[in-house]
Tab-separated table of C-alpha atoms in Angstrom:
chain	number	residue	atom	x	y	z
A	221	MET	CA	10.678	34.155	24.048
A	222	LEU	CA	14.778	35.029	24.086
A	223	ASP	CA	14.636	32.965	27.285
A	224	LEU	CA	12.809	29.984	25.623
A	225	LEU	CA	16.073	29.935	23.302
A	226	THR	CA	18.295	29.863	26.190
A	227	ASP	CA	16.563	27.292	28.693
A	228	PRO	CA	17.841	23.237	27.762
A	229	ASP	CA	14.312	22.255	29.596
A	230	ALA	CA	12.666	24.106	27.277
A	231	TRP	CA	15.143	22.262	24.181
A	232	ALA	CA	14.298	19.438	25.708
A	233	ALA	CA	10.684	20.032	25.969
A	234	LEU	CA	10.354	20.889	22.148
A	235	VAL	CA	12.241	17.556	21.543
A	236	THR	CA	9.876	15.517	23.445
A	237	LEU	CA	6.861	17.098	21.937
A	238	THR	CA	8.003	17.098	18.537
A	239	ALA	CA	9.116	13.577	18.486
A	240	LEU	CA	5.430	12.508	20.484
A	241	GLU	CA	3.731	14.809	17.540
A	242	ILE	CA	5.579	12.906	14.541
A	243	ILE	CA	5.031	8.864	16.255
A	244	LEU	CA	0.857	9.952	16.502
A	245	GLY	CA	1.124	11.692	13.062
A	246	ILE	CA	1.858	8.404	11.510
A	247	ASP	CA	-1.877	7.485	12.017
A	248	ASN	CA	-2.126	10.313	9.881
A	249	ILE	CA	0.149	9.776	7.338
A	250	VAL	CA	-1.042	6.747	6.662
A	251	PHE	CA	-4.924	7.868	6.047
A	252	ILE	CA	-3.429	10.876	4.295
A	253	SER	CA	-2.023	8.088	1.494
A	254	VAL	CA	-5.072	5.616	1.422
A	255	LEU	CA	-7.640	9.329	0.844
A	256	VAL	CA	-4.925	10.855	-1.999
A	257	SER	CA	-4.557	7.353	-4.242
A	258	ARG	CA	-7.377	8.294	-6.458
A	259	CYS	CA	-6.451	12.072	-7.206
A	260	SER	CA	-4.052	11.956	-10.172
A	261	PRO	CA	-0.394	12.963	-8.920
A	262	ARG	CA	-0.734	16.544	-9.590
A	263	ASP	CA	-3.960	16.866	-7.173
A	264	ALA	CA	-2.163	14.478	-4.729
A	265	LYS	CA	0.459	16.945	-4.576
A	266	ARG	CA	-2.280	19.261	-4.573
A	267	ALA	CA	-4.903	18.327	-1.364
A	268	ARG	CA	-1.597	17.179	0.182
A	269	GLN	CA	-0.052	20.945	0.220
A	270	ILE	CA	-4.044	22.577	0.957
A	271	GLY	CA	-4.836	20.271	3.694
A	272	LEU	CA	-2.003	19.535	5.463
A	273	SER	CA	-1.643	23.619	5.232
A	274	LEU	CA	-5.118	23.676	6.456
A	275	ALA	CA	-4.729	21.883	9.612
A	276	LEU	CA	-1.716	23.283	10.585
A	277	ILE	CA	-3.765	26.650	10.613
A	278	PHE	CA	-6.436	25.173	12.851
A	279	ARG	CA	-3.949	23.094	15.176
A	280	ILE	CA	-2.710	26.696	16.091
A	281	ILE	CA	-5.934	27.792	16.268
A	282	LEU	CA	-6.564	24.811	18.783
A	283	LEU	CA	-3.133	25.790	20.684
A	284	LEU	CA	-4.255	29.477	21.079
A	285	GLY	CA	-7.677	28.438	22.192
A	286	LEU	CA	-5.664	26.382	25.400
A	287	THR	CA	-7.872	27.632	27.864
A	288	TRP	CA	-11.008	26.085	26.067
A	289	LEU	CA	-9.227	22.864	24.916
A	290	MET	CA	-8.549	22.002	28.641
A	291	LYS	CA	-12.428	22.057	29.488
A	292	LEU	CA	-13.005	19.473	26.706
A	293	THR	CA	-11.705	16.568	29.054
A	294	TYR	CA	-14.592	17.779	31.797
A	295	PRO	CA	-17.422	15.319	31.345
A	296	VAL	CA	-20.370	17.055	28.869
A	297	VAL	CA	-22.541	13.833	29.427
A	298	SER	CA	-23.573	10.941	31.500
A	299	THR	CA	-24.750	7.517	30.163
A	300	LEU	CA	-24.026	4.307	30.427
A	301	GLY	CA	-22.912	4.480	34.327
A	302	ARG	CA	-20.137	7.213	33.319
A	303	GLY	CA	-19.476	10.816	32.131
A	304	PHE	CA	-18.239	11.746	28.258
A	305	SER	CA	-15.757	14.703	27.433
A	306	TRP	CA	-16.128	16.474	24.280
A	307	HIS	CA	-13.100	15.202	23.744
A	308	ASP	CA	-14.026	11.677	24.269
A	309	ILE	CA	-16.706	12.299	22.036
A	310	ILE	CA	-14.120	13.586	19.269
A	311	LEU	CA	-12.043	10.655	19.440
A	312	ILE	CA	-15.174	8.039	19.179
A	313	ALA	CA	-16.498	10.250	16.050
A	314	GLY	CA	-13.416	10.129	14.634
A	315	GLY	CA	-12.976	6.505	15.480
A	316	LEU	CA	-16.038	5.661	13.640
A	317	PHE	CA	-15.125	7.661	10.690
A	318	LEU	CA	-11.962	5.961	9.919
A	319	ILE	CA	-13.655	2.548	10.099
A	320	ALA	CA	-16.578	3.853	8.100
A	321	LYS	CA	-14.010	5.342	5.321
A	322	ALA	CA	-11.818	2.152	5.417
A	323	THR	CA	-14.164	-0.154	5.347
A	324	HIS	CA	-15.713	1.554	2.364
A	325	GLU	CA	-12.113	2.034	0.689
A	326	ILE	CA	-11.582	-2.210	0.752
A	327	HIS	CA	-14.983	-2.526	-0.375
A	328	ALA	CA	-14.282	-0.382	-3.400
A	329	GLU	CA	-11.047	-2.227	-3.714
A	330	VAL	CA	-12.291	-6.017	-3.541
A	331	GLU	CA	-15.424	-4.703	-5.435
A	332	ALA	CA	-12.664	-3.097	-8.345
A	333	ASP	CA	-14.878	-0.278	-8.271
A	334	GLU	CA	-14.207	2.491	-11.100
A	335	PRO	CA	-15.479	5.936	-11.675
A	336	ASP	CA	-18.833	6.622	-14.186
A	337	GLU	CA	-17.737	9.693	-14.793
A	338	PRO	CA	-13.663	10.289	-14.577
A	339	GLY	CA	-13.857	14.655	-14.731
A	340	ALA	CA	-16.530	15.171	-12.469
A	341	ARG	CA	-15.282	12.258	-9.721
A	342	ALA	CA	-12.100	13.418	-9.940
A	343	TYR	CA	-13.075	17.021	-8.705
A	344	ALA	CA	-15.401	15.628	-6.348
A	345	ALA	CA	-12.377	13.205	-4.802
A	346	PHE	CA	-10.298	16.132	-4.732
A	347	SER	CA	-12.467	18.358	-2.605
A	348	MET	CA	-13.508	15.470	-0.536
A	349	VAL	CA	-9.723	14.117	0.085
A	350	VAL	CA	-8.968	17.740	1.398
A	351	VAL	CA	-12.118	18.192	3.928
A	352	GLN	CA	-11.194	14.410	5.203
A	353	ILE	CA	-7.154	15.498	5.328
A	354	VAL	CA	-8.402	18.132	7.519
A	355	ALA	CA	-11.176	16.574	9.753
A	356	VAL	CA	-8.531	13.799	10.609
A	357	ASP	CA	-6.008	15.776	11.800
A	358	LEU	CA	-8.025	17.742	13.706
A	359	VAL	CA	-9.101	14.893	16.132
A	360	PHE	CA	-5.711	13.800	15.919
A	361	SER	CA	-4.905	16.951	16.622
A	362	VAL	CA	-6.992	17.508	19.403
A	363	ASP	CA	-5.775	13.760	21.042
A	364	SER	CA	-2.221	14.934	20.801
A	365	ILE	CA	-2.739	18.564	21.953
A	366	VAL	CA	-4.485	16.814	25.056
A	367	THR	CA	-2.023	14.750	25.320
A	368	ALA	CA	1.294	17.748	25.358
A	369	ILE	CA	-0.358	19.835	27.675
A	370	GLY	CA	1.993	18.146	30.314
A	371	LEU	CA	5.114	17.730	28.615
A	372	ALA	CA	5.292	21.719	27.570
A	373	LYS	CA	4.434	24.395	29.742
A	374	ASP	CA	4.474	27.031	27.348
A	375	ILE	CA	2.667	27.414	24.057
A	376	GLU	CA	5.393	28.959	22.473
A	377	ILE	CA	7.081	25.088	21.924
A	378	MET	CA	3.397	23.385	21.684
A	379	ILE	CA	2.925	25.686	18.660
A	380	VAL	CA	6.877	25.273	16.996
A	381	ALA	CA	6.396	21.718	17.810
A	382	GLY	CA	3.462	21.266	15.633
A	383	VAL	CA	4.918	23.080	12.997
A	384	LEU	CA	7.857	20.617	13.019
A	385	ALA	CA	5.109	17.638	12.756
A	386	ILE	CA	3.061	18.729	9.584
A	387	ILE	CA	6.309	19.691	8.323
A	388	VAL	CA	7.287	15.858	8.594
A	389	MET	CA	4.033	14.661	7.704
A	390	TYR	CA	4.406	16.596	4.689
A	391	ALA	CA	7.701	14.972	3.818
A	392	ALA	CA	7.059	11.846	4.710
A	393	SER	CA	3.367	11.464	2.842
A	394	GLY	CA	4.508	12.245	-0.397
A	395	PRO	CA	7.027	9.378	-0.815
A	396	VAL	CA	4.523	6.517	0.925
A	397	ALA	CA	1.462	8.014	-1.098
A	398	HIS	CA	3.916	7.036	-4.048
A	399	PHE	CA	4.619	3.703	-2.541
A	400	VAL	CA	0.930	2.963	-2.149
A	401	ALA	CA	-0.016	3.968	-5.290
A	402	GLN	CA	2.558	1.921	-7.383
A	403	HIS	CA	1.953	-0.842	-4.927
A	404	PRO	CA	-2.197	-1.824	-5.046
A	405	THR	CA	-1.325	-4.677	-2.105
A	406	THR	CA	-0.111	-2.118	0.557
A	407	LYS	CA	-3.002	-0.032	0.041
A	408	MET	CA	-5.115	-3.115	1.480
A	409	LEU	CA	-2.772	-3.103	4.276
A	410	ALA	CA	-3.069	0.135	4.991
A	411	LEU	CA	-6.663	0.436	5.178
A	412	ALA	CA	-6.685	-2.464	7.217
A	413	PHE	CA	-4.263	-0.429	9.817
A	414	LEU	CA	-7.256	2.268	9.343
A	415	VAL	CA	-9.544	0.316	10.641
A	416	MET	CA	-7.272	-1.052	13.822
A	417	ILE	CA	-6.574	2.539	14.500
A	418	GLY	CA	-10.566	3.532	14.405
A	419	VAL	CA	-10.583	0.982	16.653
A	420	ALA	CA	-8.176	1.954	19.203
A	421	LEU	CA	-9.564	6.025	18.726
A	422	VAL	CA	-13.237	4.265	19.405
A	423	ALA	CA	-11.923	2.355	22.633
A	424	ASP	CA	-9.706	5.553	23.531
A	425	GLY	CA	-12.771	7.866	23.786
A	426	LEU	CA	-14.457	4.487	25.993
A	427	ALA	CA	-11.744	5.481	28.599
A	428	PHE	CA	-10.415	1.381	27.714
A	429	HIS	CA	-6.631	2.527	26.359
A	430	ILE	CA	-4.817	0.339	23.834
A	431	PRO	CA	-0.816	1.248	23.636
A	432	ARG	CA	-0.076	1.957	20.599
A	433	GLY	CA	2.983	0.796	20.430
A	434	TYR	CA	1.302	-2.900	20.264
A	435	ILE	CA	-0.506	-1.087	16.996
A	436	TYR	CA	2.832	0.215	15.801
A	437	SER	CA	4.914	-3.006	16.385
A	438	ALA	CA	2.283	-4.301	14.289
A	439	MET	CA	2.341	-1.906	11.416
A	440	VAL	CA	6.199	-2.299	11.550
A	441	PHE	CA	6.192	-5.967	10.766
A	442	ALA	CA	3.807	-6.596	8.722
A	443	GLY	CA	5.381	-3.338	6.692
A	444	ALA	CA	8.612	-5.397	6.566
A	445	VAL	CA	7.290	-8.465	5.722
A	446	GLU	CA	4.917	-6.326	2.683
A	447	VAL	CA	8.299	-4.258	1.426
A	448	PHE	CA	9.712	-8.257	1.240
A	449	ASN	CA	6.916	-9.013	-0.791
A	450	VAL	CA	7.091	-6.365	-2.726
A	451	LEU	CA	10.958	-7.363	-3.448
A	452	ALA	CA	10.800	-10.809	-4.413
A	453	GLN	CA	7.505	-10.119	-6.963
A	454	ARG	CA	9.898	-6.899	-8.557
A	455	ASN	CA	13.076	-9.778	-8.447
A	456	ARG	CA	10.764	-12.750	-10.207
A	457	ALA	CA	9.022	-9.786	-12.586
A	458	ARG	CA	12.908	-9.057	-13.496
A	459	LYS	CA	13.939	-12.652	-14.010
A	460	ALA	CA	11.149	-13.136	-15.708
A	461	ALA	CA	11.788	-10.853	-18.394
A	462	ARG	CA	15.188	-12.153	-18.410
A	463	THR	CA	14.518	-15.862	-19.216
A	464	ARG	CA	12.019	-14.095	-22.167
A	465	ARG	CA	14.986	-11.946	-23.805
A	466	GLN	CA	16.898	-15.638	-23.711
A	467	GLY	CA	13.826	-17.267	-25.418
A	468	MET	CA	13.560	-14.822	-27.953
A	469	ARG	CA	17.319	-14.703	-28.413
A	470	GLU	CA	17.685	-18.271	-29.267
A	471	ARG	CA	14.750	-18.487	-31.154
A	472	HIS	CA	16.302	-15.835	-33.215
A	473	GLN	CA	19.569	-17.447	-33.441
């Protein structure tokens, strides 16, 4: 461990791997933000804490089982003229789950569904949010860990990079979730991105890689447009409020 602290190559690998984990975690932050939007503020914070804490524990367990994880890239079943590994199957299953979840949430937003029993639904929602945060993070973890194996040879570096990425995800998920909750149109945009990310995961599992740069560029562009839209709506609301106040003063005079 002391040798790693004084090894420039180890520090370079740590920085590179941490950056990779954070970039790959953008998808997870969007998913977490959408998930907790239906919880109360207190439950949303608890869900993020519990879900990401369990996700970190499971991620470390996966890293410690690195030998077993490497076997995930070996074909275990053949169909349609090609072999599928557990890695491929996990990506396909995770992608289909993201598509199904995002589609369900979009339907709920369009139909304006409201829970009939707030108390019971809130408890069930909290439990399901935690389970889904852990499950989806494991899908992204398997993908990022298998990718990161070629960047770092020491498991200590991988664990530290994973911990740093989870910390960044937790710090970013709160503000992003709050912004999504305050601006419903951004939630629809985030759900559309989840569908796109799900399609990319399924494509990866089918050996058809979609460069993530395209997806992230689209996310940044659409996010910037939405920010300008939110600012424009806020300015219009303030202008309308000033006009109303001015009209009330003129009537009183």
